[in-house]
Short mmCIF file of C-alpha atoms (C1' of nucleotides) in Angstrom, two decimals:
data_model
loop_
_atom_site.label_atom_id
_atom_site.label_comp_id
_atom_site.label_asym_id
_atom_site.label_seq_id
_atom_site.Cartn_x
_atom_site.Cartn_y
_atom_site.Cartn_z
CA UNK J 816 0.00 0.00 0.00
CA UNK J 817 1.37 3.39 -0.94
CA UNK J 818 -1.39 5.40 0.68
CA UNK J 819 0.34 8.01 2.85
CA UNK J 820 -2.29 7.61 5.55
CA UNK J 821 -3.82 4.14 5.20
CA UNK J 822 -7.34 3.85 6.54
CA UNK J 823 -7.65 7.59 7.06
CA UNK J 824 -11.01 9.06 6.16
CA UNK J 825 -11.11 11.82 3.53
CA UNK J 826 -11.47 15.02 5.48
CA UNK J 827 -12.56 17.63 2.99
CA UNK J 828 -15.58 15.89 1.40
CA UNK J 829 -17.06 15.32 4.86
CA UNK J 830 -16.56 18.76 6.33
CA UNK J 831 -20.00 20.29 6.64
CA UNK J 832 -18.57 23.80 6.88
CA UNK J 833 -16.86 23.17 3.55
CA UNK J 834 -19.96 21.72 1.89
CA UNK J 835 -21.94 24.75 2.97
CA UNK J 836 -19.36 27.12 1.60
CA UNK J 837 -19.10 25.25 -1.71
CA UNK J 838 -22.86 25.13 -2.17
CA UNK J 839 -23.13 28.83 -1.35
CA UNK J 840 -20.36 29.72 -3.79
CA UNK J 841 -22.12 27.93 -6.63
CA UNK J 842 -25.45 29.46 -5.66
CA UNK J 843 -23.93 32.94 -5.45
CA UNK J 844 -22.41 32.58 -8.86
CA UNK J 845 -25.77 31.68 -10.41
CA UNK J 846 -27.40 34.61 -8.61
CA UNK J 847 -24.72 37.09 -9.63
CA UNK J 848 -24.77 36.01 -13.25
CA UNK J 849 -28.54 36.33 -13.42
CA UNK J 850 -28.70 39.70 -11.66
CA UNK J 851 -25.83 41.06 -13.77
CA UNK J 852 -27.98 40.68 -16.87
CA UNK J 853 -30.30 43.25 -15.25
CA UNK J 854 -27.47 45.50 -14.03
CA UNK J 855 -28.10 44.51 -10.41
CA UNK J 856 -26.48 42.66 -7.53
CA UNK J 857 -27.95 40.86 -4.58
CA UNK J 858 -28.09 43.87 -2.25
CA UNK J 859 -30.10 45.75 -4.83
CA UNK J 860 -32.72 43.03 -4.76
CA UNK J 861 -32.74 42.92 -0.96
CA UNK J 862 -33.38 46.66 -0.74
CA UNK J 863 -36.04 46.75 -3.47
CA UNK J 864 -37.90 43.78 -1.98
CA UNK J 865 -37.81 45.22 1.54
CA UNK J 866 -39.08 48.59 0.41
CA UNK J 867 -41.89 46.99 -1.60
CA UNK J 868 -43.02 44.84 1.29
CA UNK J 869 -42.51 47.15 4.25
CA UNK J 870 -42.67 50.62 2.75
CA UNK J 871 -40.20 53.53 2.94
CA UNK J 872 -37.44 53.16 5.51
CA UNK J 873 -34.33 54.80 6.85
CA UNK J 874 -30.94 53.46 5.84
CA UNK J 875 -30.40 52.07 9.33
CA UNK J 876 -33.69 50.18 9.11
CA UNK J 877 -32.72 48.84 5.69
CA UNK J 878 -29.42 47.62 7.13
CA UNK J 879 -31.27 45.70 9.84
CA UNK J 880 -33.86 44.21 7.52
CA UNK J 881 -31.61 43.26 4.63
CA UNK J 882 -28.40 42.31 6.41
CA UNK J 883 -26.34 44.88 4.53
CA UNK J 884 -23.54 46.15 6.72
CA UNK J 885 -24.24 49.58 8.24
CA UNK J 886 -21.29 51.15 6.44
CA UNK J 887 -22.15 49.58 3.10
CA UNK J 888 -25.73 50.81 2.86
CA UNK J 889 -24.66 54.22 1.50
CA UNK J 890 -23.03 52.77 -1.58
CA UNK J 891 -25.98 50.49 -2.36
CA UNK J 892 -28.47 53.35 -2.07
CA UNK J 893 -26.19 55.52 -4.20
CA UNK J 894 -26.25 52.87 -6.91
CA UNK J 895 -30.02 52.50 -6.73
CA UNK J 896 -30.63 56.26 -6.89
CA UNK J 897 -28.28 56.50 -9.88
CA UNK J 898 -30.48 53.92 -11.57
CA UNK J 899 -33.61 55.81 -10.55
CA UNK J 900 -35.00 52.83 -8.66
CA UNK J 901 -35.20 54.43 -5.22
CA UNK J 902 -35.45 57.98 -3.97
CA UNK J 903 -33.44 59.42 -1.04
CA UNK J 904 -34.87 62.36 0.91
CA UNK J 905 -34.12 63.76 4.36
CA UNK J 906 -36.65 62.88 7.05
CA UNK J 907 -38.21 66.13 8.32
CA UNK J 908 -39.31 64.40 11.54
CA UNK J 909 -35.74 63.28 12.39
CA UNK J 910 -33.09 65.10 10.50
CA UNK J 911 -30.46 62.44 11.16
CA UNK J 912 -32.29 60.05 8.88
CA UNK J 913 -32.92 59.70 5.19
CA UNK J 914 -36.16 58.25 3.93
CA UNK J 915 -35.64 55.77 1.12
CA UNK J 916 -38.63 55.28 -1.16
CA UNK J 917 -39.26 52.87 -4.00
CA UNK J 918 -39.89 54.50 -7.40
CA UNK J 919 -42.01 53.18 -10.23
CA UNK J 920 -38.83 52.12 -12.02
CA UNK J 921 -37.71 50.33 -8.86
CA UNK J 922 -40.98 48.43 -8.73
CA UNK J 923 -40.58 47.37 -12.36
CA UNK J 924 -36.98 46.31 -11.71
CA UNK J 925 -38.11 44.30 -8.68
CA UNK J 926 -40.64 42.28 -10.65
CA UNK J 927 -37.97 41.72 -13.27
CA UNK J 928 -35.50 40.46 -10.66
CA UNK J 929 -38.20 38.29 -9.09
CA UNK J 930 -38.46 36.35 -12.33
CA UNK J 931 -34.71 36.02 -12.72
CA UNK J 932 -34.28 34.74 -9.18
CA UNK J 933 -37.11 32.24 -9.50
CA UNK J 934 -35.32 30.75 -12.47
CA UNK J 935 -32.04 30.64 -10.53
CA UNK J 936 -33.68 28.82 -7.63
CA UNK J 937 -35.08 26.25 -10.02
CA UNK J 938 -31.66 25.70 -11.51
CA UNK J 939 -29.94 25.55 -8.13
CA UNK J 940 -32.42 23.08 -6.64
CA UNK J 941 -32.78 21.00 -9.78
CA UNK J 942 -31.24 17.85 -8.24
CA UNK J 943 -33.65 17.93 -5.27
CA UNK J 944 -37.25 16.74 -5.00
CA UNK J 945 -39.92 19.10 -3.68
CA UNK J 946 -39.73 17.35 -0.33
CA UNK J 947 -35.97 17.68 -0.22
CA UNK J 948 -36.24 21.38 -1.03
CA UNK J 949 -38.48 21.85 1.96
CA UNK J 950 -36.08 19.87 4.13
CA UNK J 951 -33.20 22.02 3.01
CA UNK J 952 -35.16 25.19 3.71
CA UNK J 953 -36.01 24.02 7.22
CA UNK J 954 -32.46 22.92 8.03
CA UNK J 955 -30.88 26.14 6.77
CA UNK J 956 -33.50 28.23 8.54
CA UNK J 957 -32.72 26.41 11.77
CA UNK J 958 -29.02 27.14 11.36
CA UNK J 959 -29.49 30.79 10.54
CA UNK J 960 -32.03 31.32 13.32
CA UNK J 961 -29.83 29.67 15.90
CA UNK J 962 -26.75 31.66 14.99
CA UNK J 963 -28.54 35.00 15.01
CA UNK J 964 -27.83 38.12 13.06
CA UNK J 965 -24.19 38.90 12.45
CA UNK J 966 -24.10 42.63 13.09
CA UNK M 650 -54.23 48.00 6.85
CA UNK M 651 -51.13 50.04 6.09
CA UNK M 652 -49.16 47.21 4.53
CA UNK M 653 -47.74 48.58 1.26
CA UNK M 654 -48.26 45.21 -0.42
CA UNK M 655 -51.13 43.50 1.35
CA UNK M 656 -51.11 39.75 1.05
CA UNK M 657 -47.65 39.66 -0.47
CA UNK M 658 -45.38 36.92 0.80
CA UNK M 659 -42.10 37.94 2.38
CA UNK M 660 -39.49 37.33 -0.29
CA UNK M 661 -36.17 37.38 1.48
CA UNK M 662 -36.82 34.81 4.25
CA UNK M 663 -37.97 32.29 1.66
CA UNK M 664 -35.19 32.71 -0.88
CA UNK M 665 -33.17 29.53 -0.76
CA UNK M 666 -30.18 31.19 -2.40
CA UNK M 667 -30.23 33.74 0.40
CA UNK M 668 -30.61 31.17 3.17
CA UNK M 669 -27.63 29.29 1.77
CA UNK M 670 -25.53 32.40 1.64
CA UNK M 671 -26.48 33.46 5.17
CA UNK M 672 -25.76 30.03 6.62
CA UNK M 673 -22.43 29.91 4.82
CA UNK M 674 -21.49 33.38 6.05
CA UNK M 675 -22.09 32.38 9.65
CA UNK M 676 -20.27 29.10 9.18
CA UNK M 677 -17.33 30.85 7.53
CA UNK M 678 -17.05 33.30 10.38
CA UNK M 679 -16.87 30.49 12.94
CA UNK M 680 -14.25 28.70 10.82
CA UNK M 681 -12.17 31.81 10.30
CA UNK M 682 -12.22 32.75 13.97
CA UNK M 683 -11.14 29.28 15.00
CA UNK M 684 -8.40 28.96 12.40
CA UNK M 685 -7.13 32.46 13.16
CA UNK M 686 -6.25 31.33 16.69
CA UNK M 687 -3.79 28.91 15.03
CA UNK M 688 -2.53 31.47 12.48
CA UNK M 689 -4.27 29.65 9.63
CA UNK M 690 -7.08 30.10 7.16
CA UNK M 691 -9.29 27.64 5.38
CA UNK M 692 -7.05 27.12 2.35
CA UNK M 693 -4.19 26.22 4.66
CA UNK M 694 -6.27 23.42 6.09
CA UNK M 695 -7.35 22.21 2.66
CA UNK M 696 -3.74 21.95 1.49
CA UNK M 697 -2.43 20.29 4.64
CA UNK M 698 -5.25 17.74 4.68
CA UNK M 699 -4.83 16.91 0.99
CA UNK M 700 -1.09 16.43 1.33
CA UNK M 701 -1.54 14.20 4.40
CA UNK M 702 -4.10 12.01 2.69
CA UNK M 703 -2.78 11.85 -0.85
CA UNK M 704 0.91 12.56 -0.49
CA UNK M 705 3.13 15.17 -2.20
CA UNK M 706 1.61 16.94 -5.17
CA UNK M 707 2.19 19.67 -7.72
CA UNK M 708 0.50 23.02 -7.27
CA UNK M 709 -1.82 22.33 -10.19
CA UNK M 710 -2.89 19.06 -8.54
CA UNK M 711 -3.48 20.88 -5.26
CA UNK M 712 -5.63 23.42 -7.06
CA UNK M 713 -7.78 20.63 -8.49
CA UNK M 714 -8.08 18.74 -5.24
CA UNK M 715 -8.70 21.62 -2.87
CA UNK M 716 -10.69 24.02 -5.04
CA UNK M 717 -8.17 26.83 -4.61
CA UNK M 718 -8.08 28.94 -7.75
CA UNK M 719 -5.07 28.20 -10.00
CA UNK M 720 -3.73 31.73 -9.62
CA UNK M 721 -4.16 31.76 -5.85
CA UNK M 722 -2.23 28.58 -5.09
CA UNK M 723 1.11 30.37 -5.14
CA UNK M 724 0.22 32.71 -2.29
CA UNK M 725 -1.15 29.89 -0.11
CA UNK M 726 1.96 27.77 -0.60
CA UNK M 727 4.12 30.82 0.11
CA UNK M 728 2.36 31.29 3.43
CA UNK M 729 2.67 27.64 4.34
CA UNK M 730 6.40 27.51 3.51
CA UNK M 731 6.94 30.68 5.58
CA UNK M 732 5.36 28.82 8.49
CA UNK M 733 7.51 25.76 7.78
CA UNK M 734 4.46 23.55 7.30
CA UNK M 735 5.13 22.49 3.71
CA UNK M 736 8.21 22.27 1.54
CA UNK M 737 8.40 23.43 -2.08
CA UNK M 738 10.98 21.83 -4.39
CA UNK M 739 11.27 21.64 -8.18
CA UNK M 740 10.24 18.34 -9.72
CA UNK M 741 13.31 16.84 -11.47
CA UNK M 742 11.07 14.65 -13.61
CA UNK M 743 9.09 17.64 -14.98
CA UNK M 744 10.77 20.96 -14.50
CA UNK M 745 7.56 22.90 -15.00
CA UNK M 746 6.23 21.58 -11.70
CA UNK M 747 6.97 22.09 -8.05
CA UNK M 748 6.56 19.24 -5.60
CA UNK M 749 4.83 20.30 -2.40
CA UNK M 750 5.55 18.10 0.62
CA UNK M 751 4.12 18.09 4.12
CA UNK M 752 6.66 18.72 6.90
CA UNK M 753 6.55 17.42 10.46
CA UNK M 754 5.42 20.86 11.60
CA UNK M 755 2.71 20.74 8.95
CA UNK M 756 1.50 17.40 10.25
CA UNK M 757 1.34 18.77 13.79
CA UNK M 758 -0.53 21.86 12.59
CA UNK M 759 -3.01 19.64 10.72
CA UNK M 760 -3.92 17.62 13.79
CA UNK M 761 -4.29 20.89 15.67
CA UNK M 762 -6.62 22.29 13.01
CA UNK M 763 -8.58 19.01 12.94
CA UNK M 764 -9.51 19.56 16.57
CA UNK M 765 -10.44 23.19 16.05
CA UNK M 766 -12.66 22.37 13.08
CA UNK M 767 -14.40 19.51 14.87
CA UNK M 768 -15.37 21.97 17.60
CA UNK M 769 -16.61 24.45 15.00
CA UNK M 770 -18.78 21.82 13.33
CA UNK M 771 -20.34 20.95 16.66
CA UNK M 772 -21.11 24.58 17.30
CA UNK M 773 -22.46 25.16 13.81
CA UNK M 774 -24.72 22.09 13.82
CA UNK M 775 -25.81 22.49 17.44
CA UNK M 776 -29.47 23.17 16.57
CA UNK M 777 -29.72 19.99 14.47
CA UNK M 778 -30.24 16.38 15.51
CA UNK M 779 -27.84 13.70 14.30
CA UNK M 780 -30.40 12.66 11.71
CA UNK M 781 -30.83 16.23 10.51
CA UNK M 782 -27.07 16.61 10.21
CA UNK M 783 -26.99 13.62 7.90
CA UNK M 784 -29.88 15.02 5.90
CA UNK M 785 -28.08 18.33 5.51
CA UNK M 786 -24.90 16.60 4.43
CA UNK M 787 -26.76 14.59 1.78
CA UNK M 788 -28.67 17.60 0.45
CA UNK M 789 -25.60 19.82 0.21
CA UNK M 790 -23.59 17.01 -1.36
CA UNK M 791 -26.30 16.57 -3.98
CA UNK M 792 -26.22 20.28 -4.79
CA UNK M 793 -22.45 20.47 -5.02
CA UNK M 794 -22.19 17.29 -7.06
CA UNK M 795 -24.85 18.40 -9.49
CA UNK M 796 -23.31 21.82 -10.08
CA UNK M 797 -19.84 20.47 -10.67
CA UNK M 798 -16.49 22.04 -10.01
CA UNK M 799 -16.28 25.76 -10.55
CA UNK M 800 -12.96 26.07 -12.33
"C1'" DC D 269 3.78 24.98 -32.42
"C1'" DC D 270 0.62 23.46 -28.89
"C1'" DG D 271 -0.32 22.56 -24.16
"C1'" DA D 272 0.68 22.49 -19.20
"C1'" DT D 273 2.61 24.77 -15.08
"C1'" DT D 274 3.82 28.50 -12.26
"C1'" DT D 275 3.66 33.23 -11.37
"C1'" DC D 276 2.10 38.05 -11.32
"C1'" DA D 277 -1.08 42.04 -11.81
"C1'" DG D 278 -5.41 43.36 -11.18
"C1'" DG D 279 -10.89 43.67 -10.62
"C1'" DA D 280 -15.34 42.98 -8.10
"C1'" DT D 281 -17.90 41.80 -4.30
"C1'" DC D 282 -18.22 41.16 0.32
"C1'" DA D 283 -17.56 41.22 5.49
"C1'" DC D 284 -15.76 44.10 8.72
"C1'" DT D 285 -13.21 48.05 11.59
"C1'" DG D 286 -12.90 52.58 12.90
"C1'" DA D 287 -13.49 57.36 12.67
"C1'" DT D 288 -16.16 61.68 11.90
"C1'" DA D 289 -20.05 65.00 11.57
"C1'" DT D 290 -24.62 65.73 12.57
"C1'" DC D 291 -28.64 65.43 15.03
"C1'" DT D 292 -32.00 63.76 19.17
"C1'" DC T 872 -24.02 64.43 27.96
"C1'" DA T 873 -25.12 59.73 25.73
"C1'" DG T 874 -26.95 57.48 21.69
"C1'" DA T 875 -28.36 57.15 16.95
"C1'" DT T 876 -27.62 58.10 11.98
"C1'" DA T 877 -25.24 58.70 7.78
"C1'" DT T 878 -20.88 58.88 5.66
"C1'" DC T 879 -16.07 57.90 4.44
"C1'" DA T 880 -11.57 55.56 4.41
"C1'" DG T 881 -9.50 51.45 4.42
"C1'" DT T 882 -8.31 46.16 5.32
"C1'" DG T 883 -8.41 41.46 4.03
"C1'" DG T 884 -10.36 37.32 2.03
"C1'" DT T 885 -12.46 35.16 -1.87
"C1'" DC T 886 -13.51 34.45 -6.63
"C1'" DC T 887 -12.15 35.39 -11.06
"C1'" DT T 888 -9.73 37.28 -15.65
"C1'" DG T 889 -5.80 37.77 -18.29
"C1'" DA T 890 -1.21 37.56 -19.46
"C1'" DA T 891 3.77 36.33 -19.13
"C1'" DA T 892 7.72 32.98 -18.68
"C1'" DT T 893 9.20 28.39 -18.62
"C1'" DC T 894 9.16 23.80 -19.95
"C1'" DG T 895 7.39 19.08 -22.23
#
DNA sequence: CCGATTTCAGGATCACTGATATCT
DNA sequence: CAGATATCAGTGGTCCTGAAATCG
């Protein structure tokens, strides 16, 4: 036998932390490729979706709800205003805050991105049955819930 | 009702691509914190483990086996040689290649990292039963297998 | 000449730290 | 004064492109 470590189990293929990271990398690549065709990235979608569902919000609130780092929100909102998809205005009731509002163009972009992401999910989950997809959702949700928000 | 989109389902919490990415981010942070206490990062572990299990290899072979990008292998091997954990020597049989070999210090570091990563996996998977951990492993393996290697 | 290997230079996104100015 | 908000500057890791030099 020339095996350098006879009988040793393969480490990498069994590392759950590694499997998670590999699956996420592949998923992220599909997401980025799809969103790039619409001149967007994942934080754009997170902001547009949050505004559509929960209404206008301050940048701090958007950071909380989307998971975008506090210091990175500015750049994302800058990009979205440049594209005319959100509007930034000072909040007269609390002049520390800005009020971010979804525009009509932002709403159109959101429904566009919704379609793109639905297709990506189908492609990502192609090897899984409907039941397995639900299992995966529950397991990942349990992990994320248990390990709280990162900020 | 003041809901801006009454009856609309929450998008973000149900996006599987997002759940994956969030779970991986949390997992990666645990891994990085643990490895940092041993002056290592995840690619160090991947190289050390591969060398221990499969013996000396060229940098191209290590790229294939670990998933490190071809152009990033150099830096990782540089760091590991600086730490005395691997040895880099030209291959006399094919002078295009280097032969990377695990040192005694590298072997010690590997068994150290093995312990750290086992603890991280326990912490990461804490909210899951043994059966659920197996389920997760199978589901993620199916995804990664189906979507092939990224390089 | 073609192909493989190593190496370098650089880009884009992301997670994260820390500091500052402004306002409550 | 303490605390919150928005902003800016910058680090480091990861993923990825492209190109050069060397060798089979």
